[in-house]
Coordinates of C-alpha atoms in Angstrom, one line a residue:
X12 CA 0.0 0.0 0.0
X13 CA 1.0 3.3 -1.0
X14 CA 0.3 6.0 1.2
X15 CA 1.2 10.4 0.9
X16 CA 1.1 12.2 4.1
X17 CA 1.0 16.2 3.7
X18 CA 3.1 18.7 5.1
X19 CA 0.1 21.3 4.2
X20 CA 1.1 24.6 3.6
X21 CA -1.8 27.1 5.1
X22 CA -2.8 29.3 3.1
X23 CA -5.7 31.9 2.8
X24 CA -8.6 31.0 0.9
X25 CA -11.5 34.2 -0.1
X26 CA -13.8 31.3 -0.8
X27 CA -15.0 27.2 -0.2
X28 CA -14.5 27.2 -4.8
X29 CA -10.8 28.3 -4.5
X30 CA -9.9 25.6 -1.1
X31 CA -12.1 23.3 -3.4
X32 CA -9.3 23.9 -6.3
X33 CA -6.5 23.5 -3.6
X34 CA -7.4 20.3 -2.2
X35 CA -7.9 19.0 -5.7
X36 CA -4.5 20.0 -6.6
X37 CA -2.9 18.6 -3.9
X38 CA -4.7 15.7 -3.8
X39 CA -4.4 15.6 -7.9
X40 CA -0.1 15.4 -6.8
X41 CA -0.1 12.8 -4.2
X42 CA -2.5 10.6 -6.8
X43 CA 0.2 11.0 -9.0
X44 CA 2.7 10.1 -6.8
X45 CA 1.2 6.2 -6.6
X46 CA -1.0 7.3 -3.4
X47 CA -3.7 4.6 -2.2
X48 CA -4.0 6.8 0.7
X49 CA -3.6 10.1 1.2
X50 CA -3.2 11.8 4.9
X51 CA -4.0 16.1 5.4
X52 CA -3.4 17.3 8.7
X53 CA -5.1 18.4 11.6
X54 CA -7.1 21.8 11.5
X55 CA -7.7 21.9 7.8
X56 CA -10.8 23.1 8.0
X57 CA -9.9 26.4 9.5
X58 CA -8.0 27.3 6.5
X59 CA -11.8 28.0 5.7
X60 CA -11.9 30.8 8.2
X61 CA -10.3 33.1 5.8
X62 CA -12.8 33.1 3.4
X63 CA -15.0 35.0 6.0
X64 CA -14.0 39.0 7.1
X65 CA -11.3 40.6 9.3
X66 CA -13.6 40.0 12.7
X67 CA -14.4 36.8 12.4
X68 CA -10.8 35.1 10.9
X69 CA -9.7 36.8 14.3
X70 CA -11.7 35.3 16.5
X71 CA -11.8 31.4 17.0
X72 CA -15.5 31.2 18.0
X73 CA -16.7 33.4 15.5
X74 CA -14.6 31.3 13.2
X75 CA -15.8 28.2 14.2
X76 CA -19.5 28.9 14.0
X77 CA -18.9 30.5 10.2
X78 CA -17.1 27.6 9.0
X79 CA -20.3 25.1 9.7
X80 CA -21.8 26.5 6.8
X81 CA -19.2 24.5 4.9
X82 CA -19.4 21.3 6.3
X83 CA -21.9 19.5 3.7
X84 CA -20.0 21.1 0.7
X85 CA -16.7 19.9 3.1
X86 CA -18.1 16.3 2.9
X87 CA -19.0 16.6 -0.9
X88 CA -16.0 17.7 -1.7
X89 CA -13.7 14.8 -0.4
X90 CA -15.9 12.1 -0.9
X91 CA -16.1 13.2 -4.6
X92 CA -12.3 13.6 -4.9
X93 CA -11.5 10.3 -2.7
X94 CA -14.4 8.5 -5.8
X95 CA -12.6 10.0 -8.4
X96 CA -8.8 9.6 -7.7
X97 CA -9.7 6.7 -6.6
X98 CA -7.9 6.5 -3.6
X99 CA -8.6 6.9 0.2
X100 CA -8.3 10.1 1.7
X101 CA -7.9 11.1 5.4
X102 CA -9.0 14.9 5.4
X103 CA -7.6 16.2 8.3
X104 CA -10.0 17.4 10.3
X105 CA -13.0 19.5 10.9
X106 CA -14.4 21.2 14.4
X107 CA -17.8 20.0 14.1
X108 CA -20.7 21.5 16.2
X109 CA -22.3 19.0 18.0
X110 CA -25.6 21.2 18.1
X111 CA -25.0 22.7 21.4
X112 CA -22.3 25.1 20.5
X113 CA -19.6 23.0 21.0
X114 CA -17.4 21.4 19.0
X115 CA -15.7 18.0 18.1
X116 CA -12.3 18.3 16.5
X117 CA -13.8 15.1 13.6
X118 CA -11.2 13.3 11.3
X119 CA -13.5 12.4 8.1
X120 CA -11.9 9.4 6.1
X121 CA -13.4 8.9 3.1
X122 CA -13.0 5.9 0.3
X123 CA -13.1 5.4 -3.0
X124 CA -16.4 3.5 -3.3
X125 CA -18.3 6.4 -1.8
X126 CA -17.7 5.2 2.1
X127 CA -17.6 7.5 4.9
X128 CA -16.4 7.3 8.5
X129 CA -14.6 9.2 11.4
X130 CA -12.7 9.8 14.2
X131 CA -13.1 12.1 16.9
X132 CA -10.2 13.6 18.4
X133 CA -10.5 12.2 22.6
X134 CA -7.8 13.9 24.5
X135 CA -8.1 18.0 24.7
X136 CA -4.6 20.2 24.5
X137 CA -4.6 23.1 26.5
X138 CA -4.8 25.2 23.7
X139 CA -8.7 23.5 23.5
X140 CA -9.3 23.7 27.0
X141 CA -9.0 27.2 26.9
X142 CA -11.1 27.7 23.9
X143 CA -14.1 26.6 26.4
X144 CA -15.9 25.5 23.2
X145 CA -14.4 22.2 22.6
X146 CA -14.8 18.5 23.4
X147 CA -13.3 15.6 23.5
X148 CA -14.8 12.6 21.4
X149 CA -15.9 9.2 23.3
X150 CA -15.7 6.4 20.7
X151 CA -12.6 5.0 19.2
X152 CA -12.8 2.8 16.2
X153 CA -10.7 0.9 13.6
X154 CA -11.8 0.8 9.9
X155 CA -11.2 -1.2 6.7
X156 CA -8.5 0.2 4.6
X157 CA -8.2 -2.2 1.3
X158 CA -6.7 -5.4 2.7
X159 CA -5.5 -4.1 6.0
X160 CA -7.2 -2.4 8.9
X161 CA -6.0 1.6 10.0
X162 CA -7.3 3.4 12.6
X163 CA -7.2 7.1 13.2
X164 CA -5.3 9.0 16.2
X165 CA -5.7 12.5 15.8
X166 CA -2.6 14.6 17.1
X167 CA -2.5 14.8 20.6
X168 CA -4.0 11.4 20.8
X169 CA -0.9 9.6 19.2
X170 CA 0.7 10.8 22.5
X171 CA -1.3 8.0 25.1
X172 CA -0.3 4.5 24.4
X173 CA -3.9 3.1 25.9
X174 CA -6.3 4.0 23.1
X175 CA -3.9 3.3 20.3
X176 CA -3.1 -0.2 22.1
X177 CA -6.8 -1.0 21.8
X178 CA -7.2 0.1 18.4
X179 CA -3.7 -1.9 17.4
X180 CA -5.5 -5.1 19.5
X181 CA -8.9 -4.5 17.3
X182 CA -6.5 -5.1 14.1
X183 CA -5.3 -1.7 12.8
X184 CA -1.9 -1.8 11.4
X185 CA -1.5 1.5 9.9
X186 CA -2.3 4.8 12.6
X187 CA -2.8 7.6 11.0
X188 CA -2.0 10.8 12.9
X189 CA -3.5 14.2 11.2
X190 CA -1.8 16.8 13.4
X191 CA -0.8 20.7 14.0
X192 CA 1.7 22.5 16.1
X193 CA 2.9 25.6 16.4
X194 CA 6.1 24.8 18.2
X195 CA 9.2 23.0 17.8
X196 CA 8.3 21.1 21.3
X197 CA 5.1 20.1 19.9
X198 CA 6.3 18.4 16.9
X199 CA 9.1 17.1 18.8
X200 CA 5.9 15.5 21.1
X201 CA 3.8 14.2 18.3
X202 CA 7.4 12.9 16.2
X203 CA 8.0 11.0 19.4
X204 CA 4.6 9.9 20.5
X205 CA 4.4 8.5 16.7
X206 CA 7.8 6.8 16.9
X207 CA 6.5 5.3 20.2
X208 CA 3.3 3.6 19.1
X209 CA 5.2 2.4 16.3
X210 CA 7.2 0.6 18.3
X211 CA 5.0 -0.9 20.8
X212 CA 2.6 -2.1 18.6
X213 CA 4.7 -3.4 15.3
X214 CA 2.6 -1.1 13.2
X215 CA 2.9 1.7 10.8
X216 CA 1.7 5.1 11.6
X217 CA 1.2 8.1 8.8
X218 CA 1.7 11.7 10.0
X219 CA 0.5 14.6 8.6
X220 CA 1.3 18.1 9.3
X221 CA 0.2 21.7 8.8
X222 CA 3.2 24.4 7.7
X223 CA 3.6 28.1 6.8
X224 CA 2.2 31.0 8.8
X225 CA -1.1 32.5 8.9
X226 CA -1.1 35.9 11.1
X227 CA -4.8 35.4 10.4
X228 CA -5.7 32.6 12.6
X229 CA -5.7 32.3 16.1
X230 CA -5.2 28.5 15.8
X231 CA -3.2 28.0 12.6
X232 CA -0.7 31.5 13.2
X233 CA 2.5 29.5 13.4
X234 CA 3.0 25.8 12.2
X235 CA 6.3 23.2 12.7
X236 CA 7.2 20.1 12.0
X237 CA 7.7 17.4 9.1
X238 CA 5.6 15.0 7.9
X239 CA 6.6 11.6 7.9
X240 CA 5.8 7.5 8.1
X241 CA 7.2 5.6 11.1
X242 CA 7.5 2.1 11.8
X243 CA 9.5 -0.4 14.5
X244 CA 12.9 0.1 14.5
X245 CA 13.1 -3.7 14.2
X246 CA 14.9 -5.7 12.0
X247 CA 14.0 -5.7 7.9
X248 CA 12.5 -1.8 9.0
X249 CA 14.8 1.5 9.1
X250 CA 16.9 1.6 11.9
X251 CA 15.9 5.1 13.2
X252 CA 12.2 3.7 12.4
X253 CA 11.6 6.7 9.6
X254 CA 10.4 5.1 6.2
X255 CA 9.7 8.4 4.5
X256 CA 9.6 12.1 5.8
X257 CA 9.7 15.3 4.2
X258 CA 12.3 18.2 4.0
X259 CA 12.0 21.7 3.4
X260 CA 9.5 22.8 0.9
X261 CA 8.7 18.8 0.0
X262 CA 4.9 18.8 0.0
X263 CA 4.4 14.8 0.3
X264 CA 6.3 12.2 2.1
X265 CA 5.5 9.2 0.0
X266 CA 6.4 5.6 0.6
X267 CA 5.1 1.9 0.5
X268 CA 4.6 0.3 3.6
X269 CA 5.6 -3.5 3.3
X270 CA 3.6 -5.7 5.8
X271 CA 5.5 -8.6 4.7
X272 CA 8.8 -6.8 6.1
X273 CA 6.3 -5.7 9.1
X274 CA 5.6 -9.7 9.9
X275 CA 8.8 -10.7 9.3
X276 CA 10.0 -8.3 12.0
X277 CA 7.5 -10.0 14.7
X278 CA 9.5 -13.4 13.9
X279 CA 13.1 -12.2 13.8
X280 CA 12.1 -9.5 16.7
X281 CA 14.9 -8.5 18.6
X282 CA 12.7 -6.9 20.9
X283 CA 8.9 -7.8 21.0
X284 CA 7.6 -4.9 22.9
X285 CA 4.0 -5.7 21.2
X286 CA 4.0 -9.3 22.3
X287 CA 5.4 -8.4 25.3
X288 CA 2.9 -6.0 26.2
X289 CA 1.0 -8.0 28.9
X290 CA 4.0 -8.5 31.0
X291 CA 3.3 -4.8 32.5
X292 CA 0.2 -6.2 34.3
X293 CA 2.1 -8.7 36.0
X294 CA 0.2 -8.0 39.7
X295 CA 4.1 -7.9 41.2
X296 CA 5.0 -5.0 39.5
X297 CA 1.1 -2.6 38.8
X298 CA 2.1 -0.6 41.4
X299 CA 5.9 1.1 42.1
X300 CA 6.5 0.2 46.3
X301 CA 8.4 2.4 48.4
X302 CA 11.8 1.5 49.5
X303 CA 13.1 1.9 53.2
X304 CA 17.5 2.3 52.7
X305 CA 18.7 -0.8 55.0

């Protein structure tokens, strides 16, 4: 399998026709590249905030209740480009109103027979918290993707093992991790937290990432980071567990993830921290004991 993940440069739409012509263009390259699956990042909907005047593209709220006027023609849009690429697309994701003025931070994937599911983001930065308007989501799933299962881990989410151990247990072998940051520390957390999962669960994860500036936006002003695709640092897998990642201006980090190197790593493992897994509920050791010096 094939799979593009974006390092999305933000940009500043004056209306849904020209983001419509964006996404198809970028999309349009990653198709191009061989893509069966293509990743956009975190927050990608708020690009849409643009298209609206001065007050509201300063103010998150007001930028959050605009953009729900989009969210049909959002759905439309994907779904028509993921039908005629042919080719599964993961669409970042969209602050959804869950009709009581707040919002779910919603990771749409969308296939090339027409299918439609998501993922809502579960764990809250503080960056969320304070926006007072946002929630966390309270289902986690794992979905079909061709041959293989993937599941969905939405930036700060890639960070806690426990969720993405129970989607890895449900079947997923490919996370995909839409995410933004606006600081070097943050990337470093996600980078890490994707590197992690990797290795504890012998699977592939696909990161995606917003970049540029956009003075405009108090959510997307500054972005960091690279985009990449991780996997165990085991043996038959890279070393420093980076298949693919971009570099500077690179738009796409493109690579094809081999699942018969990924099962021939669980039988040559020289470490087997996924089958090893349950030994951290051994009842001798689910609590730390204090130690008196003899």
């Amino acid at each position: 399998m094939k799979v593009a993940v974006a390092k999305y440069l933000i940009g500043a739409p004056r209306s849904f026709a020209e983001f419509a012509d964006k996404q198809a263009r970028w999309l349009g390259e990653a198709k191009r590249a061989g893509a069966e699956l293509a990743v956009l990042p975190e927050y990608l909907a708020l690009e849409l905030g643009a298209s609206f005047g001065a007050a509201t593209q300063g103010d998150l709220h007001a930028s959050l209740i605009a953009i729900q006027t989009y969210h049909d023609a959002w759905r439309e849009l994907y779904g028509l480009l993921a039908r005629e690429l042919r080719m599964h697309v993961v669409a970042g994701s969209f602050l959804l109103d869950n009709g009581r003025g707040r919002y779910r931070n919603r990771s749409y994937a969308f296939a090339p027979d027409g299918g439609v599911l998501w993922q809502d983001k579960l764990q809250l930065t503080g960056f969320e918290k304070r926006a007072a308007v946002i929630e966390g989501g309270d289902a986690l799933r794992v979905f079909a993707l061709g041959e293989t299962r993937a599941a969905i881990a939405v930036c700060y989410d890639i960070e806690f093992p426990l969720p993405v151990r129970a989607q890895c247990e449900a079947g997923a072998r490919v996370l995909i991790a839409p995410s933004c940051t606006d600081t070097e520390a943050g990337a470093t957390r996600v980078r890490v937290g994707c590197l992690a999962r990797a290795l504890e669960n012998r699977c592939f994860v696909a990161q995606a990432v917003t970049a540029g500036d956009a003075a405009w936006s108090p959510a997307l002003d500054t972005n960091t980071g690279e985009a990449a695709i991780y996997a165990p640092m085991d043996v038959g897998l890279p070393a420093d567990g980076i298949v693919a990642s971009t570099r500077g201006d690179q738009a796409w980090a493109v690579a094809d993830l081999d699942f018969a190197a990924l099962d021939a790593s669980r039988a040559q493992a020289q470490v087997a921290n996924d089958r090893d897994w349950a030994g951290q509920g051994a009842p001798a050791i689910e609590r730390a004991a204090l130690m008196e010096w003899g």
